Coordinates of C-alpha atoms and ligand atoms in Angstrom, one line a residue:
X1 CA -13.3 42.4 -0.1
X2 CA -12.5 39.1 -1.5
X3 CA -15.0 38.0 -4.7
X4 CA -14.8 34.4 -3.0
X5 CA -16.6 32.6 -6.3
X6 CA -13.9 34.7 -8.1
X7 CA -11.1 32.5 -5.9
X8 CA -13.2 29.3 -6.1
X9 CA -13.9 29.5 -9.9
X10 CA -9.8 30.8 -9.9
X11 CA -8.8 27.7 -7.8
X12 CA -11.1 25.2 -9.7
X13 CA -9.1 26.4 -12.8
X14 CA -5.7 26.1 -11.1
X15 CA -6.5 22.8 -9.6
X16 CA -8.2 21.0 -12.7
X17 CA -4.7 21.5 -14.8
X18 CA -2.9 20.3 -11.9
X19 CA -2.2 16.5 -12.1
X20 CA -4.0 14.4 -9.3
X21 CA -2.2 10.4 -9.8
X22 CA -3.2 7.6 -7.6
X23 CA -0.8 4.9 -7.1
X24 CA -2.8 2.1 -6.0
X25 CA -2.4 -2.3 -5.6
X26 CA -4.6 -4.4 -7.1
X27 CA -3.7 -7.7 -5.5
X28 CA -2.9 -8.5 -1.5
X29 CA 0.4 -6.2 -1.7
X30 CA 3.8 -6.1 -2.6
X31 CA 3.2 -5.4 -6.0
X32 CA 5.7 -3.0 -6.9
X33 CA 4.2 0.6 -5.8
X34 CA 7.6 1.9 -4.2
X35 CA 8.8 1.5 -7.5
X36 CA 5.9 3.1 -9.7
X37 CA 5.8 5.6 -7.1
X38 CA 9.8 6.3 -7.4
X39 CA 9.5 6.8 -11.4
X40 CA 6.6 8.9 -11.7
X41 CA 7.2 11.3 -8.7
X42 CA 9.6 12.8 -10.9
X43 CA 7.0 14.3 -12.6
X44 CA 5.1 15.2 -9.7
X45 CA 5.5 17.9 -7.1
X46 CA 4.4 15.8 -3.5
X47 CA 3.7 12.7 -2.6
X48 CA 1.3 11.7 -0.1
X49 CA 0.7 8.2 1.8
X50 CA -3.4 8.4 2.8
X51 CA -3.9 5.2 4.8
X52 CA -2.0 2.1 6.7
X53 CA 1.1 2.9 8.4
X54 CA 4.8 1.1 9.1
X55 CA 3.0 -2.2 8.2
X56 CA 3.7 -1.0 4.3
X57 CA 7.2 -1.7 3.3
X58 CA 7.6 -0.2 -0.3
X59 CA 11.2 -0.9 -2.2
X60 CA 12.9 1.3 -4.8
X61 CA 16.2 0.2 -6.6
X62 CA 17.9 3.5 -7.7
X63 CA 21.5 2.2 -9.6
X64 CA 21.7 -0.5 -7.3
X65 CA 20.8 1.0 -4.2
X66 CA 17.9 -0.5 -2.2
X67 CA 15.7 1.5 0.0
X68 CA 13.2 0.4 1.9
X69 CA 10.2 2.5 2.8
X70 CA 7.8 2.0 5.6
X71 CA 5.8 5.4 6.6
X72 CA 7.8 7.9 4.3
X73 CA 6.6 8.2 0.9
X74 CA 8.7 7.1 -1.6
X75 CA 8.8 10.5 -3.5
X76 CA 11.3 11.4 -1.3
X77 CA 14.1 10.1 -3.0
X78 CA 13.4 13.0 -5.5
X79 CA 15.4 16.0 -4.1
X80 CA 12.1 18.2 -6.0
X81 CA 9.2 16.6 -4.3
X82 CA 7.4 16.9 -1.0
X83 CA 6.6 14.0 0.9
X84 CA 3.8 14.5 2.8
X85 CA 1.8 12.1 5.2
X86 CA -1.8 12.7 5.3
X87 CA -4.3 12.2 8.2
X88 CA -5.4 8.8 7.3
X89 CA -2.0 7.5 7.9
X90 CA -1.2 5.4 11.5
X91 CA 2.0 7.0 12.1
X92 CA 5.0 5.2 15.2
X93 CA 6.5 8.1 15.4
X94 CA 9.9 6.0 16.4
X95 CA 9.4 4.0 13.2
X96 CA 9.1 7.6 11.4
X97 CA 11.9 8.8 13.4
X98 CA 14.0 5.5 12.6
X99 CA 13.4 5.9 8.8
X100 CA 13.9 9.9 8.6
X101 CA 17.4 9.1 10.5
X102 CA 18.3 6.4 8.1
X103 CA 17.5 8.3 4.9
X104 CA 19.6 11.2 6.2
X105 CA 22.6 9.0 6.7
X106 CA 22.3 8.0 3.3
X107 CA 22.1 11.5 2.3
X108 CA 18.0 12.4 1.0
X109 CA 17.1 15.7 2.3
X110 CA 14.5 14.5 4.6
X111 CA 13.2 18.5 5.5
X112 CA 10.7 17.5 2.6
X113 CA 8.7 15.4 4.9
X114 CA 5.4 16.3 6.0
X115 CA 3.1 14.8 9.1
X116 CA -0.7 15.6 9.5
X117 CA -1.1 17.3 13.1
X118 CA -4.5 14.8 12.5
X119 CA -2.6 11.5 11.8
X120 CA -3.4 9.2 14.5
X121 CA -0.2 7.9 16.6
X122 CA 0.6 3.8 16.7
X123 CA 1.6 4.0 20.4
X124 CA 3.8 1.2 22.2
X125 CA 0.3 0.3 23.6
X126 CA -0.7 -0.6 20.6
X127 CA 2.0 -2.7 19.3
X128 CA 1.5 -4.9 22.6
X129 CA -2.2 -5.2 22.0
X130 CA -1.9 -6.5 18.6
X131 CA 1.0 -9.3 19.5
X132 CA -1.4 -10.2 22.4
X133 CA -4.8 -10.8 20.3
X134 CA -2.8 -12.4 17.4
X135 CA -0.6 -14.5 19.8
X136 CA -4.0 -15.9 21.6
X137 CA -5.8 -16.0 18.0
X138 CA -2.8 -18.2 17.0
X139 CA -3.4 -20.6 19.9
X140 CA -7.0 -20.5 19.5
X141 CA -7.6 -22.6 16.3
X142 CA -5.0 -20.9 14.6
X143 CA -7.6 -18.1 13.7
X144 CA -4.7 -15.5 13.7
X145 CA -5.3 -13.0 10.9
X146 CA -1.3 -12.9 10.6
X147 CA -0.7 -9.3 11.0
X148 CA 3.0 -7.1 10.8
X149 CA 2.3 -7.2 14.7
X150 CA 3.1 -3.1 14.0
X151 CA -0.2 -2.0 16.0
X152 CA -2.0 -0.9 13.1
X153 CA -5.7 -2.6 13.9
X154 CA -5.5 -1.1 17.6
X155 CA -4.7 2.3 16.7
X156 CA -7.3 2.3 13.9
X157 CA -9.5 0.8 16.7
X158 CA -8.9 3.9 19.0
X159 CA -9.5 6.0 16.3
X160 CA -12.6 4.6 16.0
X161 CA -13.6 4.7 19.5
X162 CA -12.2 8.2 20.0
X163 CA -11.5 8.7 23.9
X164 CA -7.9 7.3 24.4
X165 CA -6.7 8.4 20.9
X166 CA -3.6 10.1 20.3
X167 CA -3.1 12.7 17.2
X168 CA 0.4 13.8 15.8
X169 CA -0.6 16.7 16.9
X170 CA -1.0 15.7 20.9
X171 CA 2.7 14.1 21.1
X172 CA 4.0 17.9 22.2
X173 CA 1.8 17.8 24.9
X174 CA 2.5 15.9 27.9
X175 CA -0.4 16.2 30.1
X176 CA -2.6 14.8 27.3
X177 CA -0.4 12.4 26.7
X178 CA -0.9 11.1 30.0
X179 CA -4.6 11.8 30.6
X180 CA -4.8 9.3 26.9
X181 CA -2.6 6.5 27.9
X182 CA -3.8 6.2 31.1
X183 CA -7.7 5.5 29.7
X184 CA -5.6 3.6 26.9
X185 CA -4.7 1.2 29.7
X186 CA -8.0 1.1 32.2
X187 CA -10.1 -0.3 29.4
X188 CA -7.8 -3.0 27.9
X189 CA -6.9 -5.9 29.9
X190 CA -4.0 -6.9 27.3
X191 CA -2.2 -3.7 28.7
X192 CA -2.4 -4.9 32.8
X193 CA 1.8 -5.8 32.5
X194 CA 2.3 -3.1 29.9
X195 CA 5.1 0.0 30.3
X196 CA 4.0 2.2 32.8
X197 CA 1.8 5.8 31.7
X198 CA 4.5 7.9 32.9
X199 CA 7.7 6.3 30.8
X200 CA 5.3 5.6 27.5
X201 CA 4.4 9.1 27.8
X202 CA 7.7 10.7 28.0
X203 CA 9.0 8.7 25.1
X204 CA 6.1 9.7 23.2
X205 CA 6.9 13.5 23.9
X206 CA 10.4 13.4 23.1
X207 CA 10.3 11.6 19.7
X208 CA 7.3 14.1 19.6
X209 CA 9.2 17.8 20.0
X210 CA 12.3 15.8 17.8
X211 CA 9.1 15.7 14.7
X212 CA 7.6 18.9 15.7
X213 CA 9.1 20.4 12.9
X214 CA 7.5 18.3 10.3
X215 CA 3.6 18.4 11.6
X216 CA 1.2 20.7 10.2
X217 CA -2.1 20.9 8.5
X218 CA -2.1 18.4 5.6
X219 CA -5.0 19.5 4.0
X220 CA -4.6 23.2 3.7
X221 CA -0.7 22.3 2.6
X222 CA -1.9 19.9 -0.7
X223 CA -4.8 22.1 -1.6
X224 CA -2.7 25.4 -2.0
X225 CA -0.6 23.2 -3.5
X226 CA -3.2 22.3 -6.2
X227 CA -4.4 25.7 -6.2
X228 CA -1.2 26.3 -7.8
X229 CA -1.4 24.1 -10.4
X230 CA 1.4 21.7 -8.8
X231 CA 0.7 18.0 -9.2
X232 CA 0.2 15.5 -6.2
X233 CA 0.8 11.6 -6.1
X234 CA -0.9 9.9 -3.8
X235 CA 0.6 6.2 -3.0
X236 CA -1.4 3.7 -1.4
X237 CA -0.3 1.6 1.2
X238 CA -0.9 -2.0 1.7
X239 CA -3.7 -2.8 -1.1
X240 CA -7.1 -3.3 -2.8
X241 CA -7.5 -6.8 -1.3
X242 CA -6.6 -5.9 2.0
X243 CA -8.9 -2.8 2.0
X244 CA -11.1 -2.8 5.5
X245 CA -14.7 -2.3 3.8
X246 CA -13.4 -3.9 0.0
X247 CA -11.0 -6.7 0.9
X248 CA -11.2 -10.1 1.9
X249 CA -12.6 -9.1 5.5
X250 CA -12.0 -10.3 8.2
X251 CA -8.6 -11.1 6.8
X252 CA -7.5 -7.5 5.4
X253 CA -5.7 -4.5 7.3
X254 CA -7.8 -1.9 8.9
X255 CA -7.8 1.0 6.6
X256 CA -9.5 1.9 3.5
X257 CA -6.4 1.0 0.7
X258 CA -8.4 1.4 -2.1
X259 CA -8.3 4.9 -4.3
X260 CA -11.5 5.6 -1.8
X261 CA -9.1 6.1 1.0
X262 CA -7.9 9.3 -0.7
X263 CA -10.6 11.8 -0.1
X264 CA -10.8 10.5 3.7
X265 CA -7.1 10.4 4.2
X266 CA -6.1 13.4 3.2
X267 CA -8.7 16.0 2.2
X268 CA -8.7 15.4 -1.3
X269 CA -12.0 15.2 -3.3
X270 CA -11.9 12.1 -5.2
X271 CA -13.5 13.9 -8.0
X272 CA -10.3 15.5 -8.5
X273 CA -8.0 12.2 -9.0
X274 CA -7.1 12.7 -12.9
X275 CA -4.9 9.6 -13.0
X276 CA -5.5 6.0 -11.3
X277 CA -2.4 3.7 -12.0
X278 CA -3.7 0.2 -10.7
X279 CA -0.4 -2.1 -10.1
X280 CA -0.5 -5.3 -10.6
X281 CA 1.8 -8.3 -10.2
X282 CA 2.2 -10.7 -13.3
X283 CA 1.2 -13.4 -10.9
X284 CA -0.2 -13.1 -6.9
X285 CA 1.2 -13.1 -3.5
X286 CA -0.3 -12.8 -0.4
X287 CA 1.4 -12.4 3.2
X288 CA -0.5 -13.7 6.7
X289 CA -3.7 -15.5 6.6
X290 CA -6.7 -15.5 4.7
X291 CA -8.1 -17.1 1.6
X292 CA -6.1 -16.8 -1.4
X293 CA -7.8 -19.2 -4.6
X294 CA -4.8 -19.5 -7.0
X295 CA -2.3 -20.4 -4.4
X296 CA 0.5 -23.0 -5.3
X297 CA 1.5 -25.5 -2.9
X298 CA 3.7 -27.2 -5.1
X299 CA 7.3 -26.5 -6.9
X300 CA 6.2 -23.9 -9.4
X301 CA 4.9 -21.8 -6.6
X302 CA 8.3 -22.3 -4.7
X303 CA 10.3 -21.1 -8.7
X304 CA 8.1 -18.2 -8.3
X305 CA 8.8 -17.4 -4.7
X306 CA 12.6 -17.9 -5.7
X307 CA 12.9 -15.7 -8.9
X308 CA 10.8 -12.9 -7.8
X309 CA 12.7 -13.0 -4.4
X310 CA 9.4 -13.1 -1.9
X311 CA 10.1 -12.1 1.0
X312 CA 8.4 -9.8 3.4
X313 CA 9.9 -5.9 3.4
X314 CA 8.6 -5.6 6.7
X315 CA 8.3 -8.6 8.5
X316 CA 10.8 -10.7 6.6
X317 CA 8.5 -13.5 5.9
X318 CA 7.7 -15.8 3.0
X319 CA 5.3 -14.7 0.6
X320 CA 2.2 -17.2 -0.3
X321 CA 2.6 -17.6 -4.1
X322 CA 0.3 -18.5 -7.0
X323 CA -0.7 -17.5 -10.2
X324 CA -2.6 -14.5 -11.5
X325 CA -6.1 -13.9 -10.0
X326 CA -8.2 -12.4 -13.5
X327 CA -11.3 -12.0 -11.3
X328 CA -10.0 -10.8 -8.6
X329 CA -8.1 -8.2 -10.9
X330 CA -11.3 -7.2 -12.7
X331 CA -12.8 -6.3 -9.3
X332 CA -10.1 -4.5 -7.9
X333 CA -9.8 -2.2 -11.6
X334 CA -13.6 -1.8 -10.8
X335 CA -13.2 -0.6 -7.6
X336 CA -10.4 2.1 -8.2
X337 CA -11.5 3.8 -11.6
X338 CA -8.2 2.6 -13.1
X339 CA -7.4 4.7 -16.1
X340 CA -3.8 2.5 -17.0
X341 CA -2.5 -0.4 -15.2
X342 CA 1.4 -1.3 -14.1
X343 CA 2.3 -4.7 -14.9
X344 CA 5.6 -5.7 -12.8
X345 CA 7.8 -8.5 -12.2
X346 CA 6.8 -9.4 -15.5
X347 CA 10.5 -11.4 -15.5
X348 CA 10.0 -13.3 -12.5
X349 CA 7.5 -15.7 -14.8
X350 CA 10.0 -15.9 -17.9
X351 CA 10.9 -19.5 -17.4
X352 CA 7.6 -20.6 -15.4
X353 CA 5.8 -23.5 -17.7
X354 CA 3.1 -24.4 -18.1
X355 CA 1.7 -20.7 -17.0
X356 CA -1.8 -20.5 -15.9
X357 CA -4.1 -17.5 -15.0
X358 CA -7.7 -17.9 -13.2
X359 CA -10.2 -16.5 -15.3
X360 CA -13.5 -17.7 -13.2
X361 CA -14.4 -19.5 -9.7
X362 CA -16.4 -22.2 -9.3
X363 CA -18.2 -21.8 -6.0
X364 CA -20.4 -24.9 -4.6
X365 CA -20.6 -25.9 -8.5
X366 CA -21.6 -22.8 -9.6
X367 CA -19.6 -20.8 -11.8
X368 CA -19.0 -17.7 -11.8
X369 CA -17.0 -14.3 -12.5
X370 CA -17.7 -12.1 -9.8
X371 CA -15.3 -11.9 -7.2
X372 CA -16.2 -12.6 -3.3
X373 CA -14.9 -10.3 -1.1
X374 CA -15.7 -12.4 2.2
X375 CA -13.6 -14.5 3.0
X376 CA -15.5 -17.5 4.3
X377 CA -17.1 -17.4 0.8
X378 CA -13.8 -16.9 -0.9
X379 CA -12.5 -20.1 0.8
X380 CA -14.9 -22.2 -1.4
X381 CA -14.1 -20.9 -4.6
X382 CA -12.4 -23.4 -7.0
X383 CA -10.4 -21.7 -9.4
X384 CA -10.7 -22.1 -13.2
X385 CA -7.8 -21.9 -15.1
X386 CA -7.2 -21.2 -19.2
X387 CA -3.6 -22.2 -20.1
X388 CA -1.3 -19.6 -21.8
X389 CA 2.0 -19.7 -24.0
X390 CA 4.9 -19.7 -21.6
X391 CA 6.3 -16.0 -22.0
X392 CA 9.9 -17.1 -23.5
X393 CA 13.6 -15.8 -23.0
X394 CA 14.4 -11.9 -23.4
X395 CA 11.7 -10.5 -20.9
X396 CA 14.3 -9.1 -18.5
X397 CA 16.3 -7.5 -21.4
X398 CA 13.6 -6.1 -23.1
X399 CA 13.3 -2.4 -22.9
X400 CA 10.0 -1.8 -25.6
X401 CA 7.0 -3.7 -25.9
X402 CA 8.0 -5.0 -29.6
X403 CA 11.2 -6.3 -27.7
X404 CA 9.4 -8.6 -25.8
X405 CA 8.3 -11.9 -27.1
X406 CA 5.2 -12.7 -28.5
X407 CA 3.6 -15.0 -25.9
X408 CA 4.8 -12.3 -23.1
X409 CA 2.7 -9.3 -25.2
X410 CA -0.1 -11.5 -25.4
X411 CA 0.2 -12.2 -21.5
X412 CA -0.1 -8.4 -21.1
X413 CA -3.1 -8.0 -23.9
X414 CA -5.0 -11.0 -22.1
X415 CA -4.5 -8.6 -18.6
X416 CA -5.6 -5.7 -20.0
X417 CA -8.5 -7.2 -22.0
X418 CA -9.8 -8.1 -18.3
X419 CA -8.9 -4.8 -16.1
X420 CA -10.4 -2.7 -19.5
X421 CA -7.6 -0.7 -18.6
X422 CA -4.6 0.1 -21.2
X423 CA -1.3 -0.4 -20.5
X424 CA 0.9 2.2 -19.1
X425 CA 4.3 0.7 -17.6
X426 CA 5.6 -2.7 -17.7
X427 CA 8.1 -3.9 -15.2
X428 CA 10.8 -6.5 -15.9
X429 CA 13.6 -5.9 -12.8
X430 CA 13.8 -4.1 -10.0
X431 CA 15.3 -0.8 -10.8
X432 CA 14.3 2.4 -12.2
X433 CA 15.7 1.4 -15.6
X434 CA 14.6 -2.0 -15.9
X435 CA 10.9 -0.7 -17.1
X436 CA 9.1 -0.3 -20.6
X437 CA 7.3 3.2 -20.4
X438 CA 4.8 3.2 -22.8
X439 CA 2.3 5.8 -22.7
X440 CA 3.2 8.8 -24.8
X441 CA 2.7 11.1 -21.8
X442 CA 5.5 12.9 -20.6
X443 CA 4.6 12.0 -16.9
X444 CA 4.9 8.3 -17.6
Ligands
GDP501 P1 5.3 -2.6 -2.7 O1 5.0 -2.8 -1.3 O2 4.1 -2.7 -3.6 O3 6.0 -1.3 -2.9 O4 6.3 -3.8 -3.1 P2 7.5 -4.3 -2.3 O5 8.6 -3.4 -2.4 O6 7.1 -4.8 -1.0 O7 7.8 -5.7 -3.1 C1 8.1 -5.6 -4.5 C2 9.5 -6.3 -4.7 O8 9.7 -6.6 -6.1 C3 10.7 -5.4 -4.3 O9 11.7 -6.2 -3.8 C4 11.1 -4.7 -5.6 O10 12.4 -4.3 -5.6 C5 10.9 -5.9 -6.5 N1 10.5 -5.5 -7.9 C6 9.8 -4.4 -8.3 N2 9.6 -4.5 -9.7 C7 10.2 -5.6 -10.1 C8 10.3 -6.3 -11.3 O11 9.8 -5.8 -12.4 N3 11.0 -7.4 -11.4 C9 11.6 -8.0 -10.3 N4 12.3 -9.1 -10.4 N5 11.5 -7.4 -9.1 C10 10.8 -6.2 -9.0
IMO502 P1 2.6 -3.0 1.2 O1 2.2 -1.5 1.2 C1 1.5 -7.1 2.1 C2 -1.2 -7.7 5.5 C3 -0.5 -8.5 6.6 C4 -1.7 -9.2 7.2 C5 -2.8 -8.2 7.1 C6 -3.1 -7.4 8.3 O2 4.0 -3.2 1.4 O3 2.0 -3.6 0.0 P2 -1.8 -5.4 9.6 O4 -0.5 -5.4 10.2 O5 -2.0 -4.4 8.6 O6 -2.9 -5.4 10.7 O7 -1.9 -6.9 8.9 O8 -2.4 -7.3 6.0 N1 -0.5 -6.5 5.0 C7 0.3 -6.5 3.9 N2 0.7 -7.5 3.1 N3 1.9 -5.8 1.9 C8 1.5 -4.8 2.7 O9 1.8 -3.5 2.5 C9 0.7 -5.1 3.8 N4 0.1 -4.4 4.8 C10 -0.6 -5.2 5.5 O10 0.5 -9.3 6.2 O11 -2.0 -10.3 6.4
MG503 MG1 5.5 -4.1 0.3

């Protein structure tokens, strides 16, 4: 017979020298994850998404090359590492089968890739919900919370609600297929002109037996993995801002972003998480509605949206652009348990004068250093702003933290100083080599 404290005690050994990183935003998004993600999955034997869905569009630069990544994890491009989406994820399975198709035809070995039988499935339902509620929204006050329109708060919703919910694991069964979509469209009125049950439900089971291959049980898979000793990335989508219980609610996604998705999205004690890289743009962007307290209206915030080329990955549209949020950094470093931060598009503020970072609010005359997650609170706060050196020529080039200018270092010190979190990478273009490593860690 088994000794099963033996195995436990054998597996807790195992497991605590295995590497556990989290990749993880610290702003509203976009900050650069794909491409953390891309460099340290090297080192790492899977990568796993735990939350959002297609709404994420993560970007890696590999000599050049651009790929854009939606619901495969960006390990992938890494012929050694398993890309595995966990439970927590809302998966399209067309937008999966889209991106898997496309990354074969540029030659990545997509037999890697891993689905959850327990992720839940964005169905075409869902996609027409969410364009109908933000649509109406829009032309209700313009109280649209600006979403991808990729049927991410529906599905979530179902989840919630439980009876017309569709797992990975149902898509090879038609019957249940059916017997979901048809509830699916008896309780929601924005579904009355939708598809028909019967062609939503074949679709559905054909892109389902074409993924077949791929589904299984996440959470056994990582933790013999880490029983192993292998290391796991996990790579947020979306971000600390836009977290459902964390961000700036009701203008936030609807999954938990943060680090604290991790245990719930895939299994994964978040006790175990030996690494927390927070990611964090050198200044702030923010797609879709919501309050956003350093945002620039004027021609600096248009240089910005220029240089660091802001445009949606997903949706195509522009990104809001302002300077960098210390307080809301501080909050998001508090919230994950960063141990090092990633500082990217450090370039894109190079030739930005005067340059400004908001190191307090001021909210109905009070000051103050806390951030407000709620949004209608968040409107009010007046930023206050200390004035730093501009960062100087030679960012871009630099390859080492001594090449860098002066005023740039002390940019980074100043960010640090506030997330009490030391420095790990710095970014200064978009591909793999354009970065300063600078932890003496082999991983980083
Ligand atoms: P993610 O969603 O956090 O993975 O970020 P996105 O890929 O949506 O957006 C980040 C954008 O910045 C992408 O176009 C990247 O290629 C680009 N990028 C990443 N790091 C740098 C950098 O250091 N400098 C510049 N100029 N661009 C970068
Ligand atoms: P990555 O992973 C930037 C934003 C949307 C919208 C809000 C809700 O690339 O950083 P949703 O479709 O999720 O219901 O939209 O959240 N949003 C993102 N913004 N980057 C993302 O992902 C985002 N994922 C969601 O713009 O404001
Ligand atoms: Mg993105």
């Amino acid at each position: 017979m088994t000794d099963g404290r033996a195995v436990s005690r054998a597996y807790r050994a195992s497991a605590d020298s295995a590497a556990c990183t989290a990749v993880v935003g610290m702003q509203w998004g976009d900050e650069g994850k794909g491409k953390v993600v891309d460099l340290l999955a090297a080192e790492h034997d899977a990568t796993v998404r735990y939350n959002g869905g297609a709404n994420a569009g993560h970007s890696v630069v590999v000599g050049g090359e651009r790929f854009a990544l939606h619901l495969v994890p960006s390990g992938i491009l890494h012929p050694g590492c398993r890309a595995i989406i966990g439970n927590g994820v809302a998966v399209d399975p067309f937008k999966l089968s889209e991106e898997l198709d496309g990354l074969s035809a540029r030659g990545v070995d997509t037999s890697r890739l891993v689905l959850s039988s327990r992720a839940h499935v964005v169905t075409p339902y869902h996609k027409v919900i969410d364009e109908y509620r933000e649509d109406r929204l829009a032309g209700d006050g313009g109280r649209a919370i600006g979403t991808t329109k990729r049927g991410i708060g529906p599905c979530y919703s179902d989840k919630a609600q439980r009876s017309s919910a569709i797992r990975a694991g149902d898509l090879v069964n038609r019957d249940r297929l059916v017997g979901k979509l048809e509830l699916a469209r008896r309780f929601d009125t924005a579904l009355a002109d939708a598809e028909p049950v019967e062609a939503v439900a074949s679709k559905l089971h054909e892109v389902g037996q074409r993924l077949e291959a791929h589904i299984e049980d996440t959470t056994y898979l990582i933790h013999g993995m880490l029983g192993e000793g292998k290391s796991v990335l996990f790579e947020g989508g979306n971000a600390t801002l836009l977290d459902v219980d964390h961000g700036t609610y009701p203008y936030v996604t609807s999954s938990v972003c943060s680090v604290l998705g991790i245990p719930a999205g895939t299994g994964v004690p978040g006790a175990m998480l030996t690494r927390v890289v927070g990611v964090v743009k050198a200044y702030s962007t923010r797609v879709g509605a919501g309050p956003m307290p350093t945002e620039l209206h004027d021609q600096t915030g248009e240089l910005i949206r220029k240089r660091g080329r802001e445009f949606g990955t997903t949706t195509g549209r522009p990104r809001r652009c302002g300077w960098l949020d210390l307080v809301a950094l501080r909050y998001s470093a508090m919230i994950n348990g960063v141990t090092e931060l990633a500082v990217m598009l450090l370039d894109v503020l190079e030739t930005v004068e005067p340059l400004k970072v908001c190191v307090a609010y001021e909210i109905d005359g009070e000051r103050t250093d806390r951030f407000v997650p709620d949004a209608a609170e968040l409107e009010r706060a007046v930023p206050v702003y200390e004035t730093l050196e501009p960062l100087g020529d030679g960012v871009a080039e630099a390859r080492t933290l001594e090449a860098l200018p002066k005023a740039a270092r002390a940019y980074l010190d100043r960010i640090c100083e506030v997330a009490q979190a030391p420095l790990g990478l710095v970014s200064v273009g978009p591909d793999r080599s354009q970065t300063l490593r600078l932890t003496e860690r082999a991983h980083v």
